[in-house]
Short mmCIF file of C-alpha atoms and ligand atoms in Angstrom, two decimals:
data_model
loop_
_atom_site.label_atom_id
_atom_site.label_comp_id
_atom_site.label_asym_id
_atom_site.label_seq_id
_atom_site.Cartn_x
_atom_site.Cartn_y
_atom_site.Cartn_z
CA UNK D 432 4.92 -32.79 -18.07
CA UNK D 433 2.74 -29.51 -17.50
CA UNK D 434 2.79 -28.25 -14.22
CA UNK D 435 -1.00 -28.93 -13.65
CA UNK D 436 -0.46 -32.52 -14.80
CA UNK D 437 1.96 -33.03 -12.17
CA UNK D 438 -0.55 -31.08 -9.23
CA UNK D 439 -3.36 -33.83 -10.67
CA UNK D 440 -0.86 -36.27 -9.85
CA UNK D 441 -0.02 -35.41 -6.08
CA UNK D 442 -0.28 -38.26 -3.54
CA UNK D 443 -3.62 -38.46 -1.33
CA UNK D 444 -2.88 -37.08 2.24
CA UNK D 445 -4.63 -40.03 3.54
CA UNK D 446 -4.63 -38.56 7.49
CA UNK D 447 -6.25 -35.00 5.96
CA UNK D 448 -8.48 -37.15 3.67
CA UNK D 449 -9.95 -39.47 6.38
CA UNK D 450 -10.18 -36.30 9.43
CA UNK D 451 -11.57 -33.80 6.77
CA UNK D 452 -13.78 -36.51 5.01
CA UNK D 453 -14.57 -38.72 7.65
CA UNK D 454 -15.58 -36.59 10.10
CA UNK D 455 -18.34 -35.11 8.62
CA UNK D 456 -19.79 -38.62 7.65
CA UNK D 457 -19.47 -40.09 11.22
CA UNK D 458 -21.22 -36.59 12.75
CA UNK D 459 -24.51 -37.29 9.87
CA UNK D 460 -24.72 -40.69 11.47
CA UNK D 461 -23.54 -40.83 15.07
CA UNK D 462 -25.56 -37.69 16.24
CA UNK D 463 -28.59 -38.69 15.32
CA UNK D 464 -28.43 -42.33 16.42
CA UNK D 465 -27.42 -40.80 19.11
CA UNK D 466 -30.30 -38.16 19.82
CA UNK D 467 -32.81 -41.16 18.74
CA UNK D 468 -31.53 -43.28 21.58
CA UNK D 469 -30.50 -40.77 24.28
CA UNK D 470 -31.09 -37.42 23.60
CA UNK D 471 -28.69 -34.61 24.55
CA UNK D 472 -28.09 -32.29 27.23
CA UNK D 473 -28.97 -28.43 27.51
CA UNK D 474 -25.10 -28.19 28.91
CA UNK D 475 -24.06 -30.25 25.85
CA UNK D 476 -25.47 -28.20 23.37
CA UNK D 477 -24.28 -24.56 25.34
CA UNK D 478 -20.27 -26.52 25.62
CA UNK D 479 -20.99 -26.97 21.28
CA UNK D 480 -20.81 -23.11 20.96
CA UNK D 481 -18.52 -22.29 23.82
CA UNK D 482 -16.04 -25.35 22.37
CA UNK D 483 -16.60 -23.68 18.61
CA UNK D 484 -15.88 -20.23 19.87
CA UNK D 485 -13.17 -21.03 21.50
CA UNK D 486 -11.08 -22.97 18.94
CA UNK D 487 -12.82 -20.57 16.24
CA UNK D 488 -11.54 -17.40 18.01
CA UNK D 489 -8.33 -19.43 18.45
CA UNK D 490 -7.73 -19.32 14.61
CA UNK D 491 -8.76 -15.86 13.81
CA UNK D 492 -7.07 -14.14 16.91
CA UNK D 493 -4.09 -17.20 17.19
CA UNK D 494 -3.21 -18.71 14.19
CA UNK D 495 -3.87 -15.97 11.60
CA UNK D 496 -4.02 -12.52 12.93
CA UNK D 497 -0.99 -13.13 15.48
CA UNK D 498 0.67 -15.81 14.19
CA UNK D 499 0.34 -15.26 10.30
CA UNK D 500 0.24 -11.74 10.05
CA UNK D 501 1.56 -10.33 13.69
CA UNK D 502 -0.92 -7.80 13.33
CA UNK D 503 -0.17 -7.33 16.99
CA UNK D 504 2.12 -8.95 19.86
CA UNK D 505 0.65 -11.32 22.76
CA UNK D 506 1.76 -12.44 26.05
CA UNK D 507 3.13 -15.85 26.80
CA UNK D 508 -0.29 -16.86 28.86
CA UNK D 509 -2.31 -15.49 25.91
CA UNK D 510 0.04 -17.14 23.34
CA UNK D 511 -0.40 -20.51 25.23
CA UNK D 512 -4.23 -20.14 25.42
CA UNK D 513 -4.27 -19.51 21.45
CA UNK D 514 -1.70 -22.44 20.79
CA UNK D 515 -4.72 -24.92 22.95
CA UNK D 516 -7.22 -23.85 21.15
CA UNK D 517 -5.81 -23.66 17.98
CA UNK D 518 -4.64 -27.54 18.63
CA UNK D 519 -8.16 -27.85 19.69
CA UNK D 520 -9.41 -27.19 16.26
CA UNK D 521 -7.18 -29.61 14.14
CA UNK D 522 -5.95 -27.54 10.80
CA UNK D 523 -2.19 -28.77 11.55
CA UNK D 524 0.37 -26.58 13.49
CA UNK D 525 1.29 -22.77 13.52
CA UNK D 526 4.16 -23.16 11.76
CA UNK D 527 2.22 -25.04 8.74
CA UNK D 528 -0.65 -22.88 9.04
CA UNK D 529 0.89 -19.50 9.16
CA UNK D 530 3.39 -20.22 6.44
CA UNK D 531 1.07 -21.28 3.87
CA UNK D 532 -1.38 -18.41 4.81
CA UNK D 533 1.72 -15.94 3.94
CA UNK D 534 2.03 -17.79 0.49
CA UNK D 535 -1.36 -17.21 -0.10
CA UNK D 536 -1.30 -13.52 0.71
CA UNK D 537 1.69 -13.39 -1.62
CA UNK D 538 0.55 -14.96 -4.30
CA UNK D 539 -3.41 -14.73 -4.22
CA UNK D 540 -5.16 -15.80 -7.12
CA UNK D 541 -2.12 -17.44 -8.86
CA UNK D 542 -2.81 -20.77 -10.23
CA UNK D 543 0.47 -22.51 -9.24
CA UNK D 544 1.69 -20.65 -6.08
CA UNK D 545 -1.49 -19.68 -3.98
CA UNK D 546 -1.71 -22.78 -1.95
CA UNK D 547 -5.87 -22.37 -2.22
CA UNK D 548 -6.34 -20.48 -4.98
CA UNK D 549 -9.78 -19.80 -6.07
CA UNK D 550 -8.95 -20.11 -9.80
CA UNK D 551 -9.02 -23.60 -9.12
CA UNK D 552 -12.63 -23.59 -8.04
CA UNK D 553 -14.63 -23.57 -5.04
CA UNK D 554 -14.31 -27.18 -3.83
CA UNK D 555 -10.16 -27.02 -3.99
CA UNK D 556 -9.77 -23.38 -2.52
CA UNK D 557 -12.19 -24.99 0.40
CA UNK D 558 -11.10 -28.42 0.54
CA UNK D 559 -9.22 -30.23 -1.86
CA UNK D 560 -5.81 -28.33 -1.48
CA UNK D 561 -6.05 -30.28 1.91
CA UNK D 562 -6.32 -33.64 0.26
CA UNK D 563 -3.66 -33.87 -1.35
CA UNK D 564 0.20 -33.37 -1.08
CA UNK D 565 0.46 -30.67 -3.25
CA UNK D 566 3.68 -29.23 -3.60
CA UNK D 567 4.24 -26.10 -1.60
CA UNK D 568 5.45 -22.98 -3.04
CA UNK D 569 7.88 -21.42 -0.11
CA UNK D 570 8.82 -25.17 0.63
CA UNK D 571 11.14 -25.29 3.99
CA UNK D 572 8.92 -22.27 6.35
CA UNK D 573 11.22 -20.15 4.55
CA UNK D 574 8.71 -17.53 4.29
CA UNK D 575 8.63 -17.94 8.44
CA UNK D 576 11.87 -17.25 10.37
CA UNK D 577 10.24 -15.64 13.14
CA UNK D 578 7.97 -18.35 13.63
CA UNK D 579 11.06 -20.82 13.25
CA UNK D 580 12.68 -18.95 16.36
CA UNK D 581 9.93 -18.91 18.41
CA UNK D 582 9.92 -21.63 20.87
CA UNK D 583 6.14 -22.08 21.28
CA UNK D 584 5.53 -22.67 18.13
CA UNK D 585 8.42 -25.15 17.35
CA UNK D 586 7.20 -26.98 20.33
CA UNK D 587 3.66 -27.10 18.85
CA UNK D 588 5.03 -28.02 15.50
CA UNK D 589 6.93 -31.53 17.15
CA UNK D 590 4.68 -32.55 19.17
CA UNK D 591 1.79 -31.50 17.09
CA UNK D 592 -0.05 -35.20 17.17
CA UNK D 593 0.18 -36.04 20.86
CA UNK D 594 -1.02 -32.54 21.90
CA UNK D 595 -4.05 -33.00 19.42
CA UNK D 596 -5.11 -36.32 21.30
CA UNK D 597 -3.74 -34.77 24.77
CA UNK D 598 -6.05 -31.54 24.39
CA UNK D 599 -9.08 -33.26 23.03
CA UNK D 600 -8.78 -35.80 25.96
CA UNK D 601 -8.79 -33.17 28.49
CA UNK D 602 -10.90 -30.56 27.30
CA UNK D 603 -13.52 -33.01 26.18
CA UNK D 604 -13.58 -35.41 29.54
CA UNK D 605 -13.43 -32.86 31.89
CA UNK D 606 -15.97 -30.40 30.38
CA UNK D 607 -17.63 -33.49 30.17
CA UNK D 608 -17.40 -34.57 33.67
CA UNK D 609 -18.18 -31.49 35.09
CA UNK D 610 -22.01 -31.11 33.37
CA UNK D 611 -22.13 -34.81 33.80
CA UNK D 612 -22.30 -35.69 30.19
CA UNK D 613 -19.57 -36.98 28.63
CA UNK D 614 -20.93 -38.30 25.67
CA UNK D 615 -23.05 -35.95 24.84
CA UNK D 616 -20.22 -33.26 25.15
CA UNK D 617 -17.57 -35.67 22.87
CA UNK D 618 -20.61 -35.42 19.63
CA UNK D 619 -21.59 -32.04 20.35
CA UNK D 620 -18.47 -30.46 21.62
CA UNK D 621 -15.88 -32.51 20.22
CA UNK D 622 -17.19 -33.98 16.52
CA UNK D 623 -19.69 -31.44 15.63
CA UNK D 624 -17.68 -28.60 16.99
CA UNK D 625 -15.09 -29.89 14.86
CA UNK D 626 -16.72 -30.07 11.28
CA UNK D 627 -18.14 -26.60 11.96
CA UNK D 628 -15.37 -25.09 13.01
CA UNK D 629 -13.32 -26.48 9.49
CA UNK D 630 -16.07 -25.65 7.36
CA UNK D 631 -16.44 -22.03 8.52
CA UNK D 632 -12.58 -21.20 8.31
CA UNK D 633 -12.12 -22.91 4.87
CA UNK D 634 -15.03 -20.60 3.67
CA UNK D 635 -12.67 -17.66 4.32
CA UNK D 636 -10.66 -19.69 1.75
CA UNK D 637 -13.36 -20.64 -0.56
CA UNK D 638 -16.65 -18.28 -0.29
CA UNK D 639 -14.71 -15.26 0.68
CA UNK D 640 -12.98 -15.22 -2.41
CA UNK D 641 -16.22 -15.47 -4.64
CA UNK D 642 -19.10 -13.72 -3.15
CA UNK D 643 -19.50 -9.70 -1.32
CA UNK D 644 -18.23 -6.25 -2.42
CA UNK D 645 -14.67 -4.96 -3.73
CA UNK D 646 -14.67 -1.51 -1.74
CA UNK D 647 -10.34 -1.47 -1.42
CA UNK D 648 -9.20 -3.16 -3.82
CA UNK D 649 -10.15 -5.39 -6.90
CA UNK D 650 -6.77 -6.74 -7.63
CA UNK D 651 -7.81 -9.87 -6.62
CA UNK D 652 -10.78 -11.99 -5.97
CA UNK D 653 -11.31 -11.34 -1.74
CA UNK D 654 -14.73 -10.01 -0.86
CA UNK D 655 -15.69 -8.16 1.99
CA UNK D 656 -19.52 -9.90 2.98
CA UNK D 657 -21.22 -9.18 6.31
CA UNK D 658 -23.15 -12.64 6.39
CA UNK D 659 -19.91 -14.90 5.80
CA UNK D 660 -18.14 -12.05 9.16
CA UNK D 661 -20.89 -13.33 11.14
CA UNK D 662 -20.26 -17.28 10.11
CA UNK D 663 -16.32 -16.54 10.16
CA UNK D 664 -16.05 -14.68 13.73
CA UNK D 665 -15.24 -11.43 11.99
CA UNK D 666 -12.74 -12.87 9.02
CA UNK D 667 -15.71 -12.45 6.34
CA UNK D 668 -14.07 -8.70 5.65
CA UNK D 669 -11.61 -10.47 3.33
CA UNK D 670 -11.07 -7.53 0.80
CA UNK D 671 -10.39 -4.93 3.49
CA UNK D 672 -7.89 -7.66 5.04
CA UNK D 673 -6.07 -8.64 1.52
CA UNK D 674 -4.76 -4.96 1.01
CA UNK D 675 -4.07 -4.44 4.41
CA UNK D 676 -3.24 -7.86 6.32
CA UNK D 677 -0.85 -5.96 9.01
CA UNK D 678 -3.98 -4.59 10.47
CA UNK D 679 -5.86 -6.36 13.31
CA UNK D 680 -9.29 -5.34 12.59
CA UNK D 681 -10.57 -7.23 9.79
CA UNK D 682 -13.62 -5.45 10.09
CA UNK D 683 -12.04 -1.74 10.32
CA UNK D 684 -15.05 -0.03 10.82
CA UNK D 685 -16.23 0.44 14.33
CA UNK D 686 -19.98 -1.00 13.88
CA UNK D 687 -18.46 -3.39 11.38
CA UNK D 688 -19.17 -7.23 13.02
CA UNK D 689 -15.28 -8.40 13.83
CA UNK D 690 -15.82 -10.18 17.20
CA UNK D 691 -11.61 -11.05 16.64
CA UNK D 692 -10.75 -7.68 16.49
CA UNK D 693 -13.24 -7.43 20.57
CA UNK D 694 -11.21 -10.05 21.40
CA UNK D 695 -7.61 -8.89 20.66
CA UNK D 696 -8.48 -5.25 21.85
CA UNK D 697 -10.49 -6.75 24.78
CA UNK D 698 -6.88 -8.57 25.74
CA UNK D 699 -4.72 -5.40 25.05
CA UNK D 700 -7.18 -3.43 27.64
CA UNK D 701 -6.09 -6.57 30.40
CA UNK D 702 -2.57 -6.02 29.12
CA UNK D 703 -2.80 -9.84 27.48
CA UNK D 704 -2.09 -8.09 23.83
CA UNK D 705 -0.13 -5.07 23.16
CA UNK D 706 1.35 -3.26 19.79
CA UNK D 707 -2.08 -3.84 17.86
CA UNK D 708 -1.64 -2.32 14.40
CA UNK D 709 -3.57 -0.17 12.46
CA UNK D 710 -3.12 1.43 8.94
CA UNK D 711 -3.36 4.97 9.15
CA UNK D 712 -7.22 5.96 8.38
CA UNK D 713 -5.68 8.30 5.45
CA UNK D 714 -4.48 4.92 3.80
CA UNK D 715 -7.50 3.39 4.08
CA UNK D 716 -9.81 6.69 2.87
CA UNK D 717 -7.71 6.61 -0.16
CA UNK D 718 -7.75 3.35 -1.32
CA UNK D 719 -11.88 3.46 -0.76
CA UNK D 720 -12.10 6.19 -2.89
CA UNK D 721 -9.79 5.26 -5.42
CA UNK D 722 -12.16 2.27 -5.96
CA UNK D 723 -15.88 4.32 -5.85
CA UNK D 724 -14.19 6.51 -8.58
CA UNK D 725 -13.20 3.41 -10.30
CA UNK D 726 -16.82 2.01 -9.52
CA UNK D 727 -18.69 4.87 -10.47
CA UNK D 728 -16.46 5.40 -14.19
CA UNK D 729 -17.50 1.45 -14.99
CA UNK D 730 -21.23 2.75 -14.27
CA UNK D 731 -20.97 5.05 -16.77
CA UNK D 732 -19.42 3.14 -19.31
CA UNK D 733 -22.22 0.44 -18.74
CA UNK D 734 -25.42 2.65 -18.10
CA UNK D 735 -24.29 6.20 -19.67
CA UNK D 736 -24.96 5.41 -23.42
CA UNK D 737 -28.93 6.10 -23.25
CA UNK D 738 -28.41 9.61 -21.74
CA UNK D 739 -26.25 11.41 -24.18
CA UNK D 740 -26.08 14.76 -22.85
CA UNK D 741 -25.93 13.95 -19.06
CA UNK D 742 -23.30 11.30 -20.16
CA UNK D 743 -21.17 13.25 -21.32
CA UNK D 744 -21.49 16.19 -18.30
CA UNK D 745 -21.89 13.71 -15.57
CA UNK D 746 -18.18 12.33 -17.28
CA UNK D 747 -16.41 15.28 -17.33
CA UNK D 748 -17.65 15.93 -13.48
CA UNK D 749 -16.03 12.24 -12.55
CA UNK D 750 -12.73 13.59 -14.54
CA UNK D 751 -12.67 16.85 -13.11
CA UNK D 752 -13.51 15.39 -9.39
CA UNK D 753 -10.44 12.30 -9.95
CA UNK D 754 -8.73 15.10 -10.84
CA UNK D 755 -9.03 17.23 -7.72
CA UNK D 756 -8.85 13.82 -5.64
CA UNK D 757 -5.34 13.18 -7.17
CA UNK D 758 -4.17 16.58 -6.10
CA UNK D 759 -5.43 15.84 -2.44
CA UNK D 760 -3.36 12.28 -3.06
CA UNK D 761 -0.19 14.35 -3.89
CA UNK D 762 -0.77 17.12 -1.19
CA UNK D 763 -1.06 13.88 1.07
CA UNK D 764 2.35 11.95 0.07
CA UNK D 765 4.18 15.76 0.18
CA UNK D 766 2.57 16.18 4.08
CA UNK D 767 4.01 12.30 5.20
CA UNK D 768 7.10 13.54 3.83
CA UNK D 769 7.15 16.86 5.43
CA UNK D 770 5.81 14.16 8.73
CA UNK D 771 9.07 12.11 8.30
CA UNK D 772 11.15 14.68 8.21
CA UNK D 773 9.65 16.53 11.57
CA UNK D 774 10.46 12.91 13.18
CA UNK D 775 13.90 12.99 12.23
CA UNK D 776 14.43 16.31 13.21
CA UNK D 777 12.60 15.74 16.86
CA UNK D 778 15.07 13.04 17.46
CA UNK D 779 17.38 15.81 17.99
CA UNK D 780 15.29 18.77 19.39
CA UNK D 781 11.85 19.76 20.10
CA UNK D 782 9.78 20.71 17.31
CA UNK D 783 6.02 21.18 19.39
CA UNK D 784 4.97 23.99 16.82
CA UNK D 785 6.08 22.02 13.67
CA UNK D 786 3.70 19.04 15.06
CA UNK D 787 0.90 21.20 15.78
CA UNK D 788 1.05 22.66 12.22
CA UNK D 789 1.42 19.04 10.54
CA UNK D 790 -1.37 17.93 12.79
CA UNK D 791 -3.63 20.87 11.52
CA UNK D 792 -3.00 20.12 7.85
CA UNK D 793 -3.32 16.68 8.01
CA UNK D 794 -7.22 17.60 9.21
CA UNK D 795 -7.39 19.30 6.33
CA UNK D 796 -6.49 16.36 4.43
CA UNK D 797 -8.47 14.44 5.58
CA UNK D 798 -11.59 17.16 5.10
CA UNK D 799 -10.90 17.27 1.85
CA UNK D 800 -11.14 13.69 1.22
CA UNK D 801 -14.65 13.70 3.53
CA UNK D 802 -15.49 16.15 0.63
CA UNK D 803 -14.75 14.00 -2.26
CA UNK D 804 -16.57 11.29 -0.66
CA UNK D 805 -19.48 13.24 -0.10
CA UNK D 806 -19.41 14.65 -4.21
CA UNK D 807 -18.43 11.14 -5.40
CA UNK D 808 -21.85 10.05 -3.38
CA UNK D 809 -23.98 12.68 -4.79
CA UNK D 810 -22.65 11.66 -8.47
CA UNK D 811 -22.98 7.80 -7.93
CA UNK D 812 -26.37 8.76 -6.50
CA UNK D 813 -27.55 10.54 -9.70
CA UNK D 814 -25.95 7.84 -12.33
CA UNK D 815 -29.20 6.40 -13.86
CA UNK D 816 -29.59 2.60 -12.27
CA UNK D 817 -26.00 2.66 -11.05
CA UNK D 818 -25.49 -0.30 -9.10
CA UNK D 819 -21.91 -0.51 -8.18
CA UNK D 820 -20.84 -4.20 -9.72
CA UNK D 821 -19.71 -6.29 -6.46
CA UNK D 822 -17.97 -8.75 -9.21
ZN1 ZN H 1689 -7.69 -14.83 1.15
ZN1 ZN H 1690 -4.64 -13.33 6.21
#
């Protein structure tokens, strides 16, 4: 039997099938009936986004940036608000969630091991993974010992089904109650929040992997796309976070839309978050401009051939400028070392001018890779119809 025989043949999950599948269906036909008959409130409609942001955020700052990745460390109050609203938006415990999510980091794009692999097409990387038992590749958590020892969690994990029903009942009752309309709130806030809030994290799953730009890395399928960040609450910057998951910002650049990475450094300012983690800028200048060079050679090769002569000079200016890039690249890896070393050595004794020195050079690093951005621009610029491919 081949192994994708045997994945055809995995049992339904029927409790997945019927909450991911019938949810939906009862929201096309319940709301409306339900508008027709009664109309909703103002409040109900303001507690669908509050609800939707809140066990949204409670995913992207919670279940994958903390949990998942522990891109940075959270206080027991904070962890306990995530865990709610995490519960609050039904896509099974930590433990579950954050496990497979490290499979799928581990083994993107591969057929057989990434539990929503994109190879399989859109509709299983989004959905059908869900439906069915399928088995898992790090069976047992194995690939989650921390989460395993951490008591939260484990207490999520057990009593995952009556805290679903118990947080639902009092979130949706009393919020409810309080605007004085309770079913209004339970479609709204409760059903429709629901199937929105599943549908836009399993796009980070499905459309994420298919549509947007390459600019760290194209060895494998994430995209980075500013309309699916604004859907996603900030998660839609799936390239930068597949080559550099440790980090919290998803969206690294400052203007970049990442209303996660506001959150997490919101709660780190009210000393709710600490330890947030960021890859060293250096890392991340590198690995851009490794791909523009990459970019702008597969330009070439596509448009070049009509222009003969400036083909051939516009080439050699790519080679010679890679060239001078890889030198900066070296220069780099020789200053961490020299950085290293000045660490171990401060451990013992005081070693102010050796920082100030490594300090200065690493500017001039980092100037020098500002300048092969900046010749690398005016090249691309001057390619004839060089679009960079985003596929
Ligand atoms: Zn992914
Ligand atoms: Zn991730």
């Amino acid at each position: 039997m081949t192994p994708s025989s045997q994945t055809l043949k995995a049992p339904i999950n029927w409790t997945a099938a019927i909450t991911l599948l019938g949810t939906p269906i009862l929201s096309m036909i319940a709301i409306p009936l339900y508008a027709y008959h009664h109309d909703f409130s103002l409040s109900a409609w303001i507690s669908l986004f509050f609800l939707l942001a809140f066990s949204s955020l409670s995913i992207t700052a919670g279940y994958h940036r903390l949990w998942a990745h522990r891109a940075y460390e959270a206080s027991l109050p904070l962890k306990i608000i995530l865990m709610i609203g995490g519960t609050f938006a039904i896509q099974n415990s930590i433990l579950y969630w954050a496990s497979g999510h490290r499979t799928h980091h581990r083994h993107v794009d591969d057929v057989e091991k990434d539990p929503y692999s994109i190879k399989k097409g859109f509709w299983y990387a989004h959905l059908g993974w869900m439906i069915r038992d399928y088995p898992a590749a790090e069976a047992n958590y194995k690939n989650a010992p921390d989460l395993m020892n951490d008591k939260l969690v484990m207490f999520q994990h057990k009593y995952y089904v009556p805290l679903v029903i118990a947080v639902h009942s009092i979130i949706l009752l009393s919020v409810g109650w309080a605007v004085g309309d309770i079913w209004g709130v339970i479609l709204l806030g409760g059903l429709l929040r629901l199937v929105l809030s599943h549908h836009v994290t399993f796009f980070i799953n499905s459309l994420c992997h298919m549509f947007g730009k390459r600019p760290y890395t194209d060895e494998n399928t994430a995209r980075d796309n500013f309309w699916l960040a604004i859907a996603t609450w900030g998660e839609g910057y799936h390239n930068y976070h597949h080559i550099f998951q440790y980090d919290y910002r998803n969206g690294v650049k400052w203007w970049q839309y990442d209303p996660t990475k506001w959150l997490i450094w919101t709660c780190s300012r009210f000393g709710l978050a600490r330890n947030l983690r960021r890859i060293p800028s250096l890392n991340i200048k590198k690995a851009e401009l490794a791909m523009k060079f990459k970019y702008a050679e597969q330009d070439l090769a596509i448009y070049g051939h009509h222009v003969s002569e400036d083909f051939h000079n516009m080439k050699h200016r790519i080679a010679q400028e890679y060239e001078a890039f890889t030198h900066t690249l070296n220069d780099m890896a020789k200053l961490k070392e020299q950085e290293m070393l000045a660490k171990k050595q401060r451990m013992t004794e005081k070693l102010h001018q050796m920082d100030d020195k490594l300090k200065l050079e690493f500017q001039l690093i980092e100037q020098r890779l500002q300048h092969h951005r900046a010749r690398l621009e005016i090249m691309v610029k001057s390619l004839p119809k060089a679009t960079p491919p985003s596929a």
